[in-house]
Tab-separated table of C-alpha atoms in Angstrom:
chain	number	residue	atom	x	y	z
A	213	UNK	CA	0.118	0.459	-0.174
A	214	UNK	CA	3.108	1.969	0.587
A	215	UNK	CA	3.961	1.570	-2.999
A	216	UNK	CA	0.575	3.936	-3.972
A	217	UNK	CA	1.294	6.458	-1.597
A	218	UNK	CA	2.274	9.121	-4.090
A	219	UNK	CA	3.033	12.529	-2.568
A	220	UNK	CA	0.433	14.588	-3.648
A	221	UNK	CA	2.927	17.580	-2.828
A	222	UNK	CA	5.308	15.926	-6.048
A	223	UNK	CA	2.130	15.658	-8.371
A	224	UNK	CA	2.059	18.068	-11.714
A	225	UNK	CA	-0.031	18.694	-13.348
A	226	UNK	CA	-3.021	18.778	-11.630
A	227	UNK	CA	-4.956	16.550	-13.760
A	228	UNK	CA	-1.945	14.009	-13.874
A	229	UNK	CA	-2.836	14.201	-9.857
A	230	UNK	CA	-6.507	13.861	-9.866
A	231	UNK	CA	-6.266	10.317	-12.054
A	232	UNK	CA	-3.932	9.197	-9.557
A	233	UNK	CA	-5.979	9.674	-6.711
A	234	UNK	CA	-9.114	8.050	-8.007
A	235	UNK	CA	-6.624	5.095	-9.071
A	236	UNK	CA	-5.226	5.124	-5.194
A	237	UNK	CA	-8.883	4.899	-4.074
A	238	UNK	CA	-10.157	2.279	-6.293
A	239	UNK	CA	-7.706	-0.196	-5.089
A	240	UNK	CA	-8.079	0.598	-1.660
A	241	UNK	CA	-11.765	-0.385	-2.474
A	242	UNK	CA	-10.693	-3.764	-4.153
A	243	UNK	CA	-8.458	-4.447	-1.335
A	244	UNK	CA	-11.783	-4.292	1.014
A	245	UNK	CA	-10.828	-2.228	3.946
A	246	UNK	CA	-12.431	-0.887	7.007
A	247	UNK	CA	-12.377	2.895	7.806
A	248	UNK	CA	-9.694	2.750	10.234
A	249	UNK	CA	-7.631	1.330	7.577
A	250	UNK	CA	-8.972	3.894	4.709
A	251	UNK	CA	-8.115	6.665	6.956
A	252	UNK	CA	-4.522	5.491	7.404
A	253	UNK	CA	-4.225	5.343	4.092
A	254	UNK	CA	-5.804	9.028	3.222
A	255	UNK	CA	-3.355	10.934	6.082
A	256	UNK	CA	-0.694	9.341	4.324
A	257	UNK	CA	-1.253	10.093	1.013
A	258	UNK	CA	-2.501	13.587	2.026
A	259	UNK	CA	0.530	14.218	4.188
A	260	UNK	CA	-1.846	15.552	6.907
A	261	UNK	CA	-4.290	14.613	9.638
A	262	UNK	CA	-7.240	12.734	7.788
A	263	UNK	CA	-10.607	11.830	9.826
A	264	UNK	CA	-14.182	10.225	9.063
A	265	UNK	CA	-17.150	10.205	11.465
A	266	UNK	CA	-20.298	8.488	10.843
A	267	UNK	CA	-23.585	10.682	12.364
A	268	UNK	CA	-25.047	6.829	13.331
A	269	UNK	CA	-22.138	5.828	15.651
A	270	UNK	CA	-21.092	9.361	16.725
A	271	UNK	CA	-17.019	8.086	16.748
A	272	UNK	CA	-14.442	10.166	15.034
A	273	UNK	CA	-11.590	8.267	13.026
A	274	UNK	CA	-8.013	10.939	13.298
A	275	UNK	CA	-5.343	9.695	11.942
A	276	UNK	CA	-1.660	10.968	11.743
A	277	UNK	CA	0.260	10.666	8.258
A	278	UNK	CA	3.048	8.598	10.008
A	279	UNK	CA	-0.430	5.913	10.101
A	280	UNK	CA	-0.819	6.150	14.150
A	281	UNK	CA	-4.327	7.685	15.995
A	282	UNK	CA	-3.889	11.840	15.893
A	283	UNK	CA	-3.264	12.358	19.473
A	284	UNK	CA	-2.653	16.095	19.373
A	285	UNK	CA	-6.054	17.970	19.625
A	286	UNK	CA	-8.504	18.418	16.912
A	287	UNK	CA	-7.887	21.435	14.913
A	288	UNK	CA	-10.035	22.741	12.711
A	289	UNK	CA	-10.848	21.561	9.326
A	290	UNK	CA	-8.913	22.625	6.483
A	291	UNK	CA	-11.230	20.781	4.008
A	292	UNK	CA	-14.269	18.883	4.436
A	293	UNK	CA	-17.177	16.631	2.340
A	294	UNK	CA	-19.923	15.142	3.688
A	295	UNK	CA	-20.459	11.223	3.203
A	296	UNK	CA	-23.927	10.461	1.264
A	297	UNK	CA	-25.365	7.302	1.210
A	298	UNK	CA	-29.045	6.536	-0.810
A	299	UNK	CA	-28.976	10.469	-0.968
A	300	UNK	CA	-28.530	10.988	2.801
A	301	UNK	CA	-25.636	12.496	4.760
A	302	UNK	CA	-24.558	10.005	7.086
A	303	UNK	CA	-21.119	11.802	7.998
A	304	UNK	CA	-18.412	13.918	7.281
A	305	UNK	CA	-14.628	13.432	6.205
A	306	UNK	CA	-11.887	16.294	6.745
A	307	UNK	CA	-8.464	16.912	6.502
A	308	UNK	CA	-6.562	19.108	9.055
A	309	UNK	CA	-3.721	20.673	6.912
A	310	UNK	CA	-1.917	23.355	8.119
A	311	UNK	CA	-1.732	26.512	6.303
A	312	UNK	CA	-4.044	26.409	3.037
A	313	UNK	CA	-5.248	23.597	1.334
A	314	UNK	CA	-3.497	21.819	-1.378
A	315	UNK	CA	-4.618	21.760	-4.985
A	316	UNK	CA	-6.278	18.351	-4.840
A	317	UNK	CA	-7.373	17.984	-1.599
A	318	UNK	CA	-10.769	18.438	-2.965
A	319	UNK	CA	-10.590	15.467	-4.833
A	320	UNK	CA	-8.859	13.323	-2.397
A	321	UNK	CA	-11.967	13.979	0.203
A	322	UNK	CA	-14.730	13.477	-2.403
A	323	UNK	CA	-12.735	9.641	-3.182
A	324	UNK	CA	-12.155	9.390	0.480
A	325	UNK	CA	-16.334	10.219	1.227
A	326	UNK	CA	-17.506	7.913	-1.560
A	327	UNK	CA	-15.203	4.759	-0.317
A	328	UNK	CA	-16.262	5.571	3.277
A	329	UNK	CA	-19.925	5.609	2.447
A	330	UNK	CA	-19.285	2.295	0.368
A	331	UNK	CA	-17.751	0.785	3.407
A	332	UNK	CA	-20.476	1.785	5.536
A	333	UNK	CA	-22.808	0.068	3.468
A	334	UNK	CA	-20.683	-2.845	2.976
A	335	UNK	CA	-20.113	-3.850	6.443
A	336	UNK	CA	-23.628	-4.370	8.876
A	337	UNK	CA	-26.445	-2.726	7.760
A	338	UNK	CA	-26.739	0.806	5.853
A	339	UNK	CA	-25.800	3.633	8.111
A	340	UNK	CA	-28.813	5.557	7.136
A	341	UNK	CA	-31.823	6.859	8.896
A	342	UNK	CA	-34.303	6.356	6.345
A	343	UNK	CA	-36.098	2.677	5.987
A	344	UNK	CA	-37.812	0.946	3.334
A	345	UNK	CA	-41.722	1.791	4.619
A	346	UNK	CA	-42.960	-1.868	3.951
A	347	UNK	CA	-40.161	-3.426	6.084
A	348	UNK	CA	-40.693	-0.638	8.973
A	349	UNK	CA	-44.841	-1.571	8.557
A	350	UNK	CA	-43.753	-5.270	9.066
A	351	UNK	CA	-41.865	-4.778	11.966
A	352	UNK	CA	-44.478	-2.853	13.551
A	353	UNK	CA	-47.760	-4.188	12.462
A	354	UNK	CA	-50.040	-6.054	14.522
A	355	UNK	CA	-50.396	-8.536	11.769
A	356	UNK	CA	-47.399	-9.791	11.163
A	357	UNK	CA	-46.244	-12.917	12.870
A	358	UNK	CA	-43.098	-13.162	15.322
A	359	UNK	CA	-41.013	-14.846	12.460
A	360	UNK	CA	-41.388	-12.237	10.184
A	361	UNK	CA	-41.284	-9.087	12.710
A	362	UNK	CA	-37.637	-10.278	13.896
A	363	UNK	CA	-36.397	-10.788	10.294
A	364	UNK	CA	-37.662	-7.039	9.661
A	365	UNK	CA	-35.890	-5.818	12.626
A	366	UNK	CA	-32.826	-7.895	11.461
A	367	UNK	CA	-32.607	-6.270	7.999
A	368	UNK	CA	-33.396	-3.079	9.674
A	369	UNK	CA	-30.332	-3.381	11.270
A	370	UNK	CA	-31.253	-3.901	15.208
A	371	UNK	CA	-30.251	-6.988	17.383
A	372	UNK	CA	-32.543	-9.659	18.429
A	373	UNK	CA	-31.522	-8.768	21.998
A	374	UNK	CA	-31.856	-4.992	21.986
A	375	UNK	CA	-35.211	-3.266	23.237
A	376	UNK	CA	-36.446	-1.036	20.696
A	377	UNK	CA	-39.459	1.902	21.032
A	378	UNK	CA	-41.195	3.061	18.320
A	379	UNK	CA	-42.291	7.060	18.096
A	380	UNK	CA	-44.983	8.156	16.440
A	381	UNK	CA	-44.460	11.651	14.720
A	382	UNK	CA	-45.906	14.760	12.675
A	383	UNK	CA	-43.546	17.429	11.999
A	384	UNK	CA	-42.484	19.806	9.007
A	385	UNK	CA	-38.802	18.362	9.791
A	386	UNK	CA	-37.300	15.853	7.747
A	387	UNK	CA	-37.753	12.274	9.568
A	388	UNK	CA	-33.815	11.515	9.070
A	389	UNK	CA	-33.144	14.698	11.006
A	390	UNK	CA	-35.198	13.925	13.897
A	391	UNK	CA	-33.867	10.191	14.426
A	392	UNK	CA	-30.352	11.213	14.534
A	393	UNK	CA	-31.099	13.561	16.811
A	394	UNK	CA	-33.120	11.823	19.636
A	395	UNK	CA	-30.930	9.067	18.959
A	396	UNK	CA	-27.342	9.616	17.837
A	397	UNK	CA	-25.080	7.163	18.800
A	398	UNK	CA	-27.415	3.581	18.823
A	399	UNK	CA	-29.242	2.011	15.780
A	400	UNK	CA	-32.238	4.049	14.767
A	401	UNK	CA	-34.968	3.709	11.563
A	402	UNK	CA	-37.319	5.774	10.403
A	403	UNK	CA	-39.971	6.363	7.643
A	404	UNK	CA	-43.629	7.939	6.627
A	405	UNK	CA	-46.328	5.840	7.010
A	406	UNK	CA	-49.380	6.880	5.914
A	407	UNK	CA	-50.099	10.166	7.816
A	408	UNK	CA	-47.216	10.115	10.154
A	409	UNK	CA	-43.694	9.293	10.745
A	410	UNK	CA	-42.318	6.597	12.329
A	411	UNK	CA	-38.786	6.306	14.247
A	412	UNK	CA	-37.545	3.147	15.662
A	413	UNK	CA	-34.829	3.386	18.262
A	414	UNK	CA	-33.265	1.520	20.768
A	415	UNK	CA	-32.709	4.432	23.204
A	416	UNK	CA	-34.706	7.854	23.195
A	417	UNK	CA	-32.845	11.768	24.551
A	418	UNK	CA	-36.697	13.076	25.086
A	419	UNK	CA	-34.721	16.161	25.092
A	420	UNK	CA	-33.362	16.048	21.948
A	421	UNK	CA	-36.539	16.525	20.111
A	422	UNK	CA	-36.503	19.885	18.129
A	423	UNK	CA	-39.143	22.714	18.270
A	424	UNK	CA	-42.129	22.317	16.373
A	425	UNK	CA	-42.044	17.938	16.697
A	426	UNK	CA	-45.117	16.558	18.261
A	427	UNK	CA	-44.077	13.082	19.002
A	428	UNK	CA	-45.881	10.484	20.873
A	429	UNK	CA	-43.573	7.358	22.362
A	430	UNK	CA	-43.749	3.939	22.617
A	431	UNK	CA	-42.933	1.934	25.597
A	432	UNK	CA	-39.728	-0.836	24.678
A	433	UNK	CA	-42.155	-3.373	24.430
A	434	UNK	CA	-43.108	-5.737	21.573
A	435	UNK	CA	-42.923	-3.431	18.293
A	436	UNK	CA	-46.377	-4.063	17.246
A	437	UNK	CA	-47.597	-2.978	20.917
A	438	UNK	CA	-44.924	-0.176	21.204
A	439	UNK	CA	-46.566	1.325	17.640
A	440	UNK	CA	-49.705	1.126	19.250
A	441	UNK	CA	-48.957	2.759	22.104
A	442	UNK	CA	-47.217	5.257	20.250
A	443	UNK	CA	-50.020	6.389	18.144
A	444	UNK	CA	-52.281	7.065	21.268
A	445	UNK	CA	-49.614	9.162	23.105
A	446	UNK	CA	-49.539	11.343	19.967
A	447	UNK	CA	-53.087	12.103	19.830
A	448	UNK	CA	-52.624	13.053	23.532
A	449	UNK	CA	-49.785	15.659	22.595
A	450	UNK	CA	-50.656	19.450	22.305
A	451	UNK	CA	-48.517	22.458	21.928
A	452	UNK	CA	-47.961	23.145	25.292
A	453	UNK	CA	-47.153	19.299	25.432
A	454	UNK	CA	-45.870	18.370	22.311
A	455	UNK	CA	-44.104	14.946	23.452
A	456	UNK	CA	-45.985	12.404	25.565
A	457	UNK	CA	-44.491	8.874	26.421
A	458	UNK	CA	-47.390	6.472	26.428
A	459	UNK	CA	-46.277	5.446	30.390
A	460	UNK	CA	-46.847	8.766	31.409
A	461	UNK	CA	-50.650	8.750	30.429
A	462	UNK	CA	-51.562	5.963	32.935
A	463	UNK	CA	-55.078	6.037	33.417
A	464	UNK	CA	-55.721	8.664	31.004
A	465	UNK	CA	-54.871	6.326	27.958
A	466	UNK	CA	-58.204	4.960	28.841
A	467	UNK	CA	-59.767	8.143	27.012
A	468	UNK	CA	-59.156	7.603	24.087
A	469	UNK	CA	-60.829	3.619	23.883
A	470	UNK	CA	-63.659	5.390	24.287
A	471	UNK	CA	-66.576	5.206	21.434
A	472	UNK	CA	-66.749	8.201	19.751
A	473	UNK	CA	-70.572	8.622	19.983
A	474	UNK	CA	-70.317	8.133	23.676
A	475	UNK	CA	-67.882	10.923	24.028
A	476	UNK	CA	-69.512	13.129	21.590
A	477	UNK	CA	-72.831	12.639	23.700
A	478	UNK	CA	-71.442	13.416	26.888
A	479	UNK	CA	-72.817	16.694	28.474
A	480	UNK	CA	-69.472	18.217	29.169
A	481	UNK	CA	-67.472	17.294	25.604
A	482	UNK	CA	-70.769	18.585	24.131
A	483	UNK	CA	-70.486	21.633	26.284
A	484	UNK	CA	-66.451	21.654	25.053
A	485	UNK	CA	-67.167	21.578	22.053
A	486	UNK	CA	-70.135	24.336	21.783
A	487	UNK	CA	-66.921	27.091	22.988
A	488	UNK	CA	-64.528	25.894	20.757
A	489	UNK	CA	-64.910	27.928	18.277
A	490	UNK	CA	-63.622	30.999	19.901
A	491	UNK	CA	-59.727	30.589	20.214
A	492	UNK	CA	-59.752	32.532	23.284
A	493	UNK	CA	-61.904	30.809	25.306
A	494	UNK	CA	-60.218	27.330	24.408
A	495	UNK	CA	-56.684	29.340	25.312
A	496	UNK	CA	-58.065	30.066	28.637
A	497	UNK	CA	-59.568	26.919	29.536
A	498	UNK	CA	-56.079	25.011	28.554
A	499	UNK	CA	-54.372	26.850	30.415
A	500	UNK	CA	-56.304	27.093	33.541
A	501	UNK	CA	-56.491	23.154	32.916
A	502	UNK	CA	-53.209	23.109	32.770
A	503	UNK	CA	-52.051	24.648	35.753
A	504	UNK	CA	-55.108	24.811	37.856
A	505	UNK	CA	-54.510	28.128	38.927
A	506	UNK	CA	-55.964	31.345	37.725
A	507	UNK	CA	-52.431	33.471	38.526
A	508	UNK	CA	-50.373	30.637	37.018
A	509	UNK	CA	-52.332	30.899	33.851
A	510	UNK	CA	-52.865	34.469	33.141
A	511	UNK	CA	-49.114	34.210	33.867
A	512	UNK	CA	-48.805	31.024	30.682
A	513	UNK	CA	-51.565	33.763	28.755
A	514	UNK	CA	-49.230	36.971	29.340
A	515	UNK	CA	-52.847	38.265	30.832
A	516	UNK	CA	-54.073	40.183	34.248
A	517	UNK	CA	-55.104	37.930	36.424
A	518	UNK	CA	-58.773	39.746	36.937
A	519	UNK	CA	-58.700	39.073	32.829
A	520	UNK	CA	-58.765	35.753	33.680
A	521	UNK	CA	-60.644	35.966	36.373
A	522	UNK	CA	-63.844	37.650	34.599
A	523	UNK	CA	-63.018	34.982	31.596
A	524	UNK	CA	-63.164	31.892	33.754
A	525	UNK	CA	-66.544	33.180	35.136
A	526	UNK	CA	-68.258	33.240	31.555
A	527	UNK	CA	-66.666	29.747	30.723
A	528	UNK	CA	-68.007	28.440	33.802
A	529	UNK	CA	-71.353	29.584	32.807
A	530	UNK	CA	-71.387	28.544	29.295
A	531	UNK	CA	-69.920	25.068	30.476
A	532	UNK	CA	-72.337	24.836	33.496
A	533	UNK	CA	-69.586	23.104	35.839
A	534	UNK	CA	-68.194	25.198	38.476
A	535	UNK	CA	-64.242	25.880	37.737
A	536	UNK	CA	-63.104	26.722	41.149
A	537	UNK	CA	-64.337	22.788	42.783
A	538	UNK	CA	-61.992	20.284	42.562
A	539	UNK	CA	-64.140	17.826	41.446
A	540	UNK	CA	-65.295	20.626	38.255
A	541	UNK	CA	-61.650	21.134	37.658
A	542	UNK	CA	-61.245	17.429	36.919
A	543	UNK	CA	-64.515	17.228	34.594
A	544	UNK	CA	-63.058	19.994	32.459
A	545	UNK	CA	-59.669	18.721	32.333
A	546	UNK	CA	-61.245	15.212	30.756
A	547	UNK	CA	-64.052	17.216	28.744
A	548	UNK	CA	-61.481	19.116	27.202
A	549	UNK	CA	-59.063	16.128	27.048
A	550	UNK	CA	-61.502	13.864	25.066
A	551	UNK	CA	-63.079	16.975	22.989
A	552	UNK	CA	-58.971	16.813	21.887
A	553	UNK	CA	-59.093	13.234	20.713
A	554	UNK	CA	-62.169	13.204	18.917
A	555	UNK	CA	-60.950	16.387	16.632
A	556	UNK	CA	-57.120	14.501	15.870
A	557	UNK	CA	-58.056	13.979	12.432
A	558	UNK	CA	-54.301	13.764	12.341
A	559	UNK	CA	-53.180	17.221	12.769
A	560	UNK	CA	-53.876	17.200	16.521
A	561	UNK	CA	-55.744	20.876	16.955
A	562	UNK	CA	-54.715	23.272	19.763
């Protein structure tokens, strides 16, 4: 391999140098090297530190020109390039060259990125987050038998002994971006199914969900059961509470099991429906139900507490419920939640 490591500084003219770089990486790929070997060869060829990082692992490989792990602290890359697979960015390659980039650095990184993508795909499941929707559906469907489900999970890259959470998502953000954020270092796959996005992950960092995402999180049970839980939890999300793990619902999850006709016929739910066309009333009621406090509701809505008091007095008359009584507040919370579940038509109204 050393014989192939033509020094970039001696290549002239430029076209001859590019051809030699291409031939260098073609030879590496025929030898089926792994990522550390690819980084070592690249660092030797470039005569500076070369780095490779896959988003799915989070681990950076940095190698010095002498072929050893770079022990010096990382410096700002002089040149970078994305690693792409199936039109998704799955990682980054870079050079840490002191001074300005070499004229062949761009060509070198282009070939390094292509080689890294091929290696990531060859060794184990593809490191892309997006998956075949049919395969994801097979893994989470209640109609799948256990053998088919296990095979689907294996093809998706999940080990048999790893628990899998299913997340039901509604968002304008790309699913692969959400999946990579909430599960940055462990296996994660995503796919769109009908009106909702599906993310399968072995671990979930709830603090990393970006703003604007509605998500219901199923427990780490059988994927089909976790999917049903995630869909249920998603129905309970609101702008004020956009992320809900199913386990946090407790007995509230039973509300999702009430037949729609029975829910609509309930007097309290019908009363909520009558005021729902007034956004101001609905926001006031939501804030009060969320806090149980007139003053805290006023703080949430950035209004004076006397204004909230007047609104609640009007709402109490409209609903026919004493909002100051504990039982009245409980009734209103349950009615408001049930009304939201009835009106969940794919967009989770406020």
